[in-house]
Amino acid sequence: MKETVLVTGGAGYIGSHTAVELINAGFDVVIADNLSNSDLQAVEGVRRITGREIPFEQVDCCDREAFKRLFERYEFRSAIHFAASKAVGESVEQPLKYYRNNLTSFLNLVELMRDFHRPNILFSSSCTVYGEPDKQPVTEQTPRKPATSPYGNTKQMCEDILRDSIAAIPEMRGIALRYFNPIGAHPSALIGELPRGVPQNLLPYVTQTAAGIRECLSIFGDDYPTPDGTCIRDYIDVVDLARAHVAALHRMLEKRGTERYEVFNVGTGRGVSVLELVKGFEKANNLKINYRIAPRRAGDIVAIWADPSLANRELGWHAERTLEETLHAAWEWQCHLDRREK
Ligand code: UDP
């Protein structure tokens, strides 16, 4: 019998790409999503890419009774938890929404996994837990810094909830994957990122500027202490990131980790500046982006990139797609969206 995996938030950006890679790797998938910040079209995209009828349940993980019914209905042993609110700025304005949503849904998940004896939990964490690191690149041993937003704080708190729960429940295993900056889209252009309103993240703003939806990209600061003055990030292709989940899941199912709770960085190991990303996008797609230098954005970290060697070694996972391929896929997806809207 096939192994089934619950994917909460599976209609979202990273969740939908992960669902595809899970199916490609031979798993069955159940997608649960409340569609609060996602679209059923993503589930349709996953179905089209894989040619499979994937069960979808519109469930809010904060609704414990409804969530419990899903556990009664499906025989999964593992869950990947993506369902969460993710806008840093919004979390500063509406902290209670973030604490309520991100913590309640995760507490419900961990409790139900315990109660139903479902042993494996994979949690979507973020490099935001490192704050502004003193040394680059960051390893899993780099100390976490106090969170600078309620969003970041929920990531830290959920990591701790998972660590402490796993310690207390001998049958359980957990992995937190600390994502760097996920970008790009599936090469089929059938799934990708769906920003609502004005994009807050760099690459969706770039693709929308290229498409003429936005007039001009603002580059937030060019006077940072970096080679070209703009901030540095580790941009990880969303398909590579999705595959890291499959590798981590195999590790838990095979009980390969010496510890029952583990943390892995998921990045490329390469720092790329904002200007490099914009120039790379222009080159990969043979077009020009209208941009201007704007004041720094409050709260931005100057530079952060991953040391992914632990994931490389222990998960047998590597980022494979080139930045050019990724930037090309992002543009293909934007073009697909524009056609869909017309
Ligand atoms: N950025 C920018 N213009 C934008 C959006 C982002 O210059 O319209 C910069 C931002 O200041 C940061 C980098 O792009 O240095 C990545 O920002 P993003 O919000 O995508 O990710 P995060 O800040 O969470 O790493």
Short mmCIF file of C-alpha atoms and ligand atoms in Angstrom, two decimals:
data_model
loop_
_atom_site.label_atom_id
_atom_site.label_comp_id
_atom_site.label_asym_id
_atom_site.label_seq_id
_atom_site.Cartn_x
_atom_site.Cartn_y
_atom_site.Cartn_z
CA MET A 1 0.00 0.00 0.00
CA LYS A 2 1.12 3.52 -0.73
CA GLU A 3 2.18 5.85 2.04
CA THR A 4 -0.20 8.79 2.42
CA VAL A 5 0.91 12.28 3.45
CA LEU A 6 -1.29 15.07 4.78
CA VAL A 7 -0.32 18.43 3.30
CA THR A 8 -1.90 21.32 5.21
CA GLY A 9 -1.82 24.55 3.24
CA GLY A 10 -1.41 22.39 0.15
CA ALA A 11 -3.22 24.89 -2.06
CA GLY A 12 -0.56 27.49 -1.29
CA TYR A 13 2.65 28.34 -3.08
CA ILE A 14 5.12 25.94 -1.48
CA GLY A 15 2.46 23.39 -0.49
CA SER A 16 1.24 22.88 -4.05
CA HIS A 17 4.76 22.38 -5.40
CA THR A 18 5.48 19.94 -2.60
CA ALA A 19 2.30 17.98 -3.35
CA VAL A 20 3.54 17.52 -6.93
CA GLU A 21 6.97 16.28 -5.83
CA LEU A 22 5.43 13.92 -3.27
CA ILE A 23 3.28 12.34 -5.96
CA ASN A 24 6.25 12.14 -8.32
CA ALA A 25 8.09 10.30 -5.56
CA GLY A 26 5.29 7.73 -5.21
CA PHE A 27 3.33 9.08 -2.23
CA ASP A 28 -0.40 9.60 -1.98
CA VAL A 29 -1.37 13.08 -0.86
CA VAL A 30 -4.34 14.62 0.93
CA ILE A 31 -4.50 18.38 0.66
CA ALA A 32 -6.16 20.38 3.45
CA ASP A 33 -6.50 24.13 3.08
CA ASN A 34 -8.98 26.77 4.23
CA LEU A 35 -8.33 28.79 1.04
CA SER A 36 -7.92 31.96 3.11
CA ASN A 37 -4.86 32.98 1.10
CA SER A 38 -4.83 30.40 -1.68
CA ASP A 39 -6.84 29.26 -4.63
CA LEU A 40 -8.46 26.00 -5.72
CA GLN A 41 -6.80 26.53 -9.09
CA ALA A 42 -3.53 25.48 -7.45
CA VAL A 43 -5.08 22.11 -6.56
CA GLU A 44 -6.34 21.87 -10.13
CA GLY A 45 -2.79 22.63 -11.31
CA VAL A 46 -1.39 19.84 -9.14
CA ARG A 47 -3.98 17.46 -10.59
CA ARG A 48 -3.11 18.46 -14.13
CA ILE A 49 0.65 18.16 -13.65
CA THR A 50 0.41 14.75 -11.98
CA GLY A 51 -2.63 13.39 -13.82
CA ARG A 52 -4.04 12.27 -10.46
CA GLU A 53 -7.28 12.88 -8.60
CA ILE A 54 -5.89 14.31 -5.39
CA PRO A 55 -8.29 14.50 -2.45
CA PHE A 56 -8.84 18.08 -1.34
CA GLU A 57 -10.52 19.02 1.95
CA GLN A 58 -11.46 22.59 2.71
CA VAL A 59 -10.58 22.60 6.37
CA ASP A 60 -9.35 25.26 8.73
CA CYS A 61 -6.67 23.67 10.92
CA CYS A 62 -7.75 26.07 13.70
CA ASP A 63 -11.15 24.32 13.75
CA ARG A 64 -10.18 21.35 15.87
CA GLU A 65 -13.37 19.33 15.34
CA ALA A 66 -13.29 19.71 11.57
CA PHE A 67 -9.57 18.94 11.53
CA LYS A 68 -10.16 15.87 13.67
CA ARG A 69 -12.69 14.49 11.18
CA LEU A 70 -9.95 14.58 8.56
CA PHE A 71 -7.81 12.37 10.79
CA GLU A 72 -10.73 9.95 11.12
CA ARG A 73 -11.19 9.79 7.39
CA TYR A 74 -7.61 9.39 6.12
CA GLU A 75 -4.86 6.96 7.07
CA PHE A 76 -1.75 9.12 6.75
CA ARG A 77 1.30 8.58 8.98
CA SER A 78 2.97 11.87 8.13
CA ALA A 79 1.94 15.50 7.90
CA ILE A 80 3.65 18.46 6.29
CA HIS A 81 2.38 21.66 7.84
CA PHE A 82 2.38 24.70 5.55
CA ALA A 83 -0.91 26.22 6.70
CA ALA A 84 0.00 29.59 8.21
CA SER A 85 -0.23 33.32 7.65
CA LYS A 86 3.03 34.59 6.21
CA ALA A 87 3.13 38.36 5.67
CA VAL A 88 5.72 39.96 7.94
CA GLY A 89 4.25 43.49 7.69
CA GLU A 90 0.69 42.34 8.31
CA SER A 91 1.86 40.40 11.36
CA VAL A 92 3.16 43.64 12.91
CA GLU A 93 -0.22 45.30 12.35
CA GLN A 94 -2.31 42.28 13.38
CA PRO A 95 -0.19 40.30 15.83
CA LEU A 96 -3.14 38.52 17.40
CA LYS A 97 -4.27 37.17 14.05
CA TYR A 98 -0.81 35.67 13.57
CA TYR A 99 -0.52 34.20 17.05
CA ARG A 100 -4.07 32.82 16.90
CA ASN A 101 -3.76 31.39 13.44
CA ASN A 102 -0.23 30.05 13.32
CA LEU A 103 -0.09 28.71 16.86
CA THR A 104 -3.62 27.29 17.11
CA SER A 105 -3.38 25.42 13.84
CA PHE A 106 -0.01 23.96 14.76
CA LEU A 107 -1.05 23.00 18.29
CA ASN A 108 -4.11 21.27 16.85
CA LEU A 109 -1.95 19.41 14.36
CA VAL A 110 0.58 18.19 16.92
CA GLU A 111 -2.14 17.13 19.39
CA LEU A 112 -4.12 15.27 16.75
CA MET A 113 -0.98 13.57 15.41
CA ARG A 114 -0.28 12.41 18.96
CA ASP A 115 -3.84 11.31 19.68
CA PHE A 116 -4.17 9.40 16.40
CA HIS A 117 -0.66 7.89 16.64
CA ARG A 118 0.54 9.48 13.43
CA PRO A 119 4.27 9.75 14.04
CA ASN A 120 5.88 12.17 11.54
CA ILE A 121 5.63 15.96 11.40
CA LEU A 122 7.46 18.19 8.94
CA PHE A 123 7.24 21.88 9.76
CA SER A 124 7.76 24.89 7.44
CA SER A 125 10.16 27.12 9.26
CA SER A 126 12.17 30.03 7.98
CA CYS A 127 15.62 31.58 8.05
CA THR A 128 13.86 34.49 9.73
CA VAL A 129 14.58 32.63 12.99
CA TYR A 130 18.26 33.68 12.63
CA GLY A 131 17.41 37.40 12.52
CA GLU A 132 20.44 39.45 11.43
CA PRO A 133 23.22 36.89 11.76
CA ASP A 134 26.68 37.88 12.98
CA LYS A 135 28.40 35.48 10.59
CA GLN A 136 27.70 34.20 7.07
CA PRO A 137 26.71 31.69 5.91
CA VAL A 138 24.37 30.52 8.65
CA THR A 139 24.46 26.92 9.82
CA GLU A 140 21.85 25.18 11.93
CA GLN A 141 24.14 25.92 14.90
CA THR A 142 23.98 29.66 14.31
CA PRO A 143 22.08 30.98 17.33
CA ARG A 144 18.52 32.10 16.78
CA LYS A 145 18.01 35.81 17.45
CA PRO A 146 14.97 37.37 19.11
CA ALA A 147 12.27 37.57 16.46
CA THR A 148 11.72 40.96 14.85
CA SER A 149 8.07 40.35 13.92
CA PRO A 150 5.12 38.38 15.28
CA TYR A 151 5.34 36.24 12.13
CA GLY A 152 8.98 35.36 12.90
CA ASN A 153 8.06 34.75 16.49
CA THR A 154 5.40 32.20 15.48
CA LYS A 155 8.06 30.33 13.48
CA GLN A 156 10.35 30.20 16.51
CA MET A 157 7.50 29.23 18.82
CA CYS A 158 6.30 26.45 16.52
CA GLU A 159 9.85 25.07 16.27
CA ASP A 160 9.95 24.98 20.08
CA ILE A 161 6.50 23.41 20.35
CA LEU A 162 7.59 20.69 17.95
CA ARG A 163 10.93 20.09 19.70
CA ASP A 164 9.37 19.83 23.16
CA SER A 165 6.42 17.69 22.01
CA ILE A 166 8.68 15.25 20.17
CA ALA A 167 10.88 14.96 23.26
CA ALA A 168 7.83 13.96 25.29
CA ILE A 169 6.26 11.52 22.80
CA PRO A 170 8.69 8.66 22.10
CA GLU A 171 6.93 7.39 18.97
CA MET A 172 7.13 10.75 17.18
CA ARG A 173 9.64 12.37 14.86
CA GLY A 174 9.80 15.92 13.62
CA ILE A 175 11.83 17.99 11.22
CA ALA A 176 11.79 21.77 10.85
CA LEU A 177 12.99 22.98 7.46
CA ARG A 178 14.31 26.52 7.57
CA TYR A 179 13.57 27.96 4.14
CA PHE A 180 15.63 30.78 2.76
CA ASN A 181 13.90 32.85 0.01
CA PRO A 182 11.68 30.61 -2.13
CA ILE A 183 11.15 31.88 -5.67
CA GLY A 184 10.14 30.60 -9.10
CA ALA A 185 7.39 28.30 -10.28
CA HIS A 186 6.80 24.84 -11.65
CA PRO A 187 8.31 24.53 -15.17
CA SER A 188 4.86 23.57 -16.50
CA ALA A 189 3.67 27.09 -15.52
CA LEU A 190 0.55 25.45 -14.08
CA ILE A 191 1.33 26.38 -10.47
CA GLY A 192 3.28 29.26 -8.95
CA GLU A 193 3.03 32.10 -6.49
CA LEU A 194 -0.28 33.97 -6.32
CA PRO A 195 0.31 37.23 -4.47
CA ARG A 196 -2.86 39.01 -3.40
CA GLY A 197 -2.77 42.75 -4.00
CA VAL A 198 0.56 44.52 -4.24
CA PRO A 199 3.37 41.96 -3.91
CA GLN A 200 5.55 42.38 -0.84
CA ASN A 201 8.27 40.02 -2.05
CA LEU A 202 10.90 40.96 -4.56
CA LEU A 203 10.45 38.52 -7.44
CA PRO A 204 6.64 38.75 -7.78
CA TYR A 205 7.08 42.53 -7.86
CA VAL A 206 9.71 42.12 -10.59
CA THR A 207 7.51 39.84 -12.72
CA GLN A 208 4.50 42.14 -12.31
CA THR A 209 6.64 45.11 -13.34
CA ALA A 210 7.81 43.20 -16.40
CA ALA A 211 4.17 42.40 -17.20
CA GLY A 212 3.18 46.07 -16.93
CA ILE A 213 0.95 45.54 -13.89
CA ARG A 214 3.33 47.67 -11.78
CA GLU A 215 4.97 50.73 -13.19
CA CYS A 216 8.30 50.65 -11.45
CA LEU A 217 10.14 48.38 -9.04
CA SER A 218 11.52 50.10 -5.96
CA ILE A 219 14.85 48.71 -4.84
CA PHE A 220 14.86 49.31 -1.12
CA GLY A 221 18.28 50.79 -0.41
CA ASP A 222 21.58 50.76 -2.28
CA ASP A 223 23.77 51.99 0.56
CA TYR A 224 24.06 48.78 2.55
CA PRO A 225 27.52 47.43 3.41
CA THR A 226 27.45 44.87 0.56
CA PRO A 227 29.45 44.81 -2.72
CA ASP A 228 26.75 46.63 -4.75
CA GLY A 229 24.99 48.27 -1.80
CA THR A 230 21.79 46.20 -2.04
CA CYS A 231 20.66 43.48 0.37
CA ILE A 232 21.73 39.87 -0.07
CA ARG A 233 19.52 36.79 0.15
CA ASP A 234 19.69 33.10 -0.68
CA TYR A 235 17.01 32.53 -3.34
CA ILE A 236 15.92 28.91 -3.50
CA ASP A 237 13.90 27.49 -6.38
CA VAL A 238 10.48 26.36 -5.17
CA VAL A 239 10.78 22.99 -6.94
CA ASP A 240 14.14 22.34 -5.26
CA LEU A 241 12.57 23.38 -1.97
CA ALA A 242 9.63 21.02 -2.56
CA ARG A 243 12.07 18.17 -3.14
CA ALA A 244 13.78 18.90 0.17
CA HIS A 245 10.46 18.00 1.84
CA VAL A 246 10.41 14.63 0.08
CA ALA A 247 13.99 13.96 1.22
CA ALA A 248 13.17 14.96 4.80
CA LEU A 249 10.07 12.78 4.80
CA HIS A 250 12.08 9.75 3.67
CA ARG A 251 14.51 10.39 6.51
CA MET A 252 11.70 10.36 9.08
CA LEU A 253 9.94 7.32 7.61
CA GLU A 254 13.21 5.37 7.56
CA LYS A 255 14.06 6.63 11.09
CA ARG A 256 17.50 7.65 9.86
CA GLY A 257 18.02 10.62 12.15
CA THR A 258 19.96 9.99 15.33
CA GLU A 259 17.75 12.63 16.98
CA ARG A 260 13.96 12.44 16.73
CA TYR A 261 13.74 16.21 16.21
CA GLU A 262 16.00 17.81 13.63
CA VAL A 263 16.44 21.13 11.85
CA PHE A 264 17.79 21.71 8.35
CA ASN A 265 18.60 24.83 6.36
CA VAL A 266 17.16 24.74 2.86
CA GLY A 267 19.06 27.12 0.63
CA THR A 268 21.53 27.17 -2.22
CA GLY A 269 24.54 28.39 -0.25
CA ARG A 270 24.85 31.36 -2.58
CA GLY A 271 24.11 34.97 -1.66
CA VAL A 272 22.53 37.08 -4.40
CA SER A 273 21.95 40.82 -4.16
CA VAL A 274 18.71 42.56 -5.13
CA LEU A 275 20.45 44.16 -8.11
CA GLU A 276 21.92 40.83 -9.20
CA LEU A 277 18.48 39.26 -9.07
CA VAL A 278 16.94 42.04 -11.16
CA LYS A 279 19.79 41.92 -13.70
CA GLY A 280 19.61 38.12 -13.78
CA PHE A 281 15.88 38.31 -14.48
CA GLU A 282 16.47 40.75 -17.35
CA LYS A 283 19.10 38.49 -18.87
CA ALA A 284 17.21 35.20 -18.40
CA ASN A 285 14.13 36.60 -20.11
CA ASN A 286 15.66 39.13 -22.45
CA LEU A 287 13.71 42.11 -21.20
CA LYS A 288 14.17 45.30 -19.20
CA ILE A 289 12.80 46.10 -15.77
CA ASN A 290 11.89 49.65 -14.91
CA TYR A 291 13.38 50.23 -11.46
CA ARG A 292 14.49 53.01 -9.16
CA ILE A 293 16.47 53.16 -5.98
CA ALA A 294 14.16 53.87 -3.04
CA PRO A 295 14.82 54.36 0.69
CA ARG A 296 15.61 51.33 2.81
CA ARG A 297 12.64 49.25 3.97
CA ALA A 298 12.22 49.21 7.74
CA GLY A 299 13.30 45.97 9.36
CA ASP A 300 15.23 44.55 6.39
CA ILE A 301 18.17 42.30 7.16
CA VAL A 302 21.34 43.32 5.30
CA ALA A 303 22.51 39.89 4.26
CA ILE A 304 21.76 36.26 4.91
CA TRP A 305 22.57 33.07 3.08
CA ALA A 306 22.62 29.42 4.02
CA ASP A 307 25.22 26.85 4.68
CA PRO A 308 23.13 23.94 3.30
CA SER A 309 25.80 21.27 3.87
CA LEU A 310 23.86 19.47 6.61
CA ALA A 311 20.87 18.98 4.28
CA ASN A 312 23.25 18.07 1.44
CA ARG A 313 24.89 15.39 3.54
CA GLU A 314 22.09 14.04 5.71
CA LEU A 315 19.14 14.38 3.36
CA GLY A 316 21.09 13.68 0.18
CA TRP A 317 19.45 16.82 -1.16
CA HIS A 318 20.98 19.61 -3.25
CA ALA A 319 19.55 22.68 -4.91
CA GLU A 320 19.75 21.74 -8.58
CA ARG A 321 18.04 24.40 -10.62
CA THR A 322 20.12 27.32 -11.87
CA LEU A 323 19.10 30.87 -11.03
CA GLU A 324 18.52 31.44 -14.74
CA GLU A 325 16.09 28.50 -14.99
CA THR A 326 14.29 29.73 -11.90
CA LEU A 327 13.95 33.29 -13.16
CA HIS A 328 12.74 31.99 -16.50
CA ALA A 329 10.09 29.80 -14.82
CA ALA A 330 8.92 32.78 -12.74
CA TRP A 331 8.35 34.80 -15.90
CA GLU A 332 6.57 31.91 -17.67
CA TRP A 333 4.23 31.68 -14.69
CA GLN A 334 3.53 35.43 -14.77
CA CYS A 335 2.71 35.15 -18.49
CA HIS A 336 0.40 32.22 -17.77
CA LEU A 337 -1.41 34.26 -15.11
CA ASP A 338 -1.84 37.20 -17.47
CA ARG A 339 -3.35 34.89 -20.12
CA ARG A 340 -5.65 33.35 -17.51
CA GLU A 341 -6.98 36.76 -16.53
CA LYS A 342 -7.68 37.86 -20.10
N1 UDP B 1 12.93 44.23 -2.10
C1 UDP B 1 13.01 45.34 -2.92
N2 UDP B 1 11.87 45.78 -3.54
C2 UDP B 1 10.66 45.16 -3.39
C3 UDP B 1 10.59 44.02 -2.56
C4 UDP B 1 11.75 43.58 -1.93
O1 UDP B 1 14.08 45.94 -3.09
O2 UDP B 1 9.67 45.61 -3.96
C5 UDP B 1 14.16 43.74 -1.44
C6 UDP B 1 14.05 43.70 0.07
O3 UDP B 1 14.43 44.95 0.60
C7 UDP B 1 15.02 42.59 0.42
C8 UDP B 1 14.95 41.64 -0.79
O4 UDP B 1 14.36 42.40 -1.83
O5 UDP B 1 16.33 43.10 0.50
C9 UDP B 1 14.09 40.40 -0.51
O6 UDP B 1 12.86 40.84 -0.02
P1 UDP B 1 11.63 39.86 0.19
O7 UDP B 1 10.53 40.67 0.80
O8 UDP B 1 11.34 39.16 -1.08
O9 UDP B 1 12.19 38.75 1.21
P2 UDP B 1 12.73 38.90 2.73
O10 UDP B 1 12.87 40.35 3.05
O11 UDP B 1 11.72 38.24 3.54
O12 UDP B 1 14.04 38.21 2.73
#
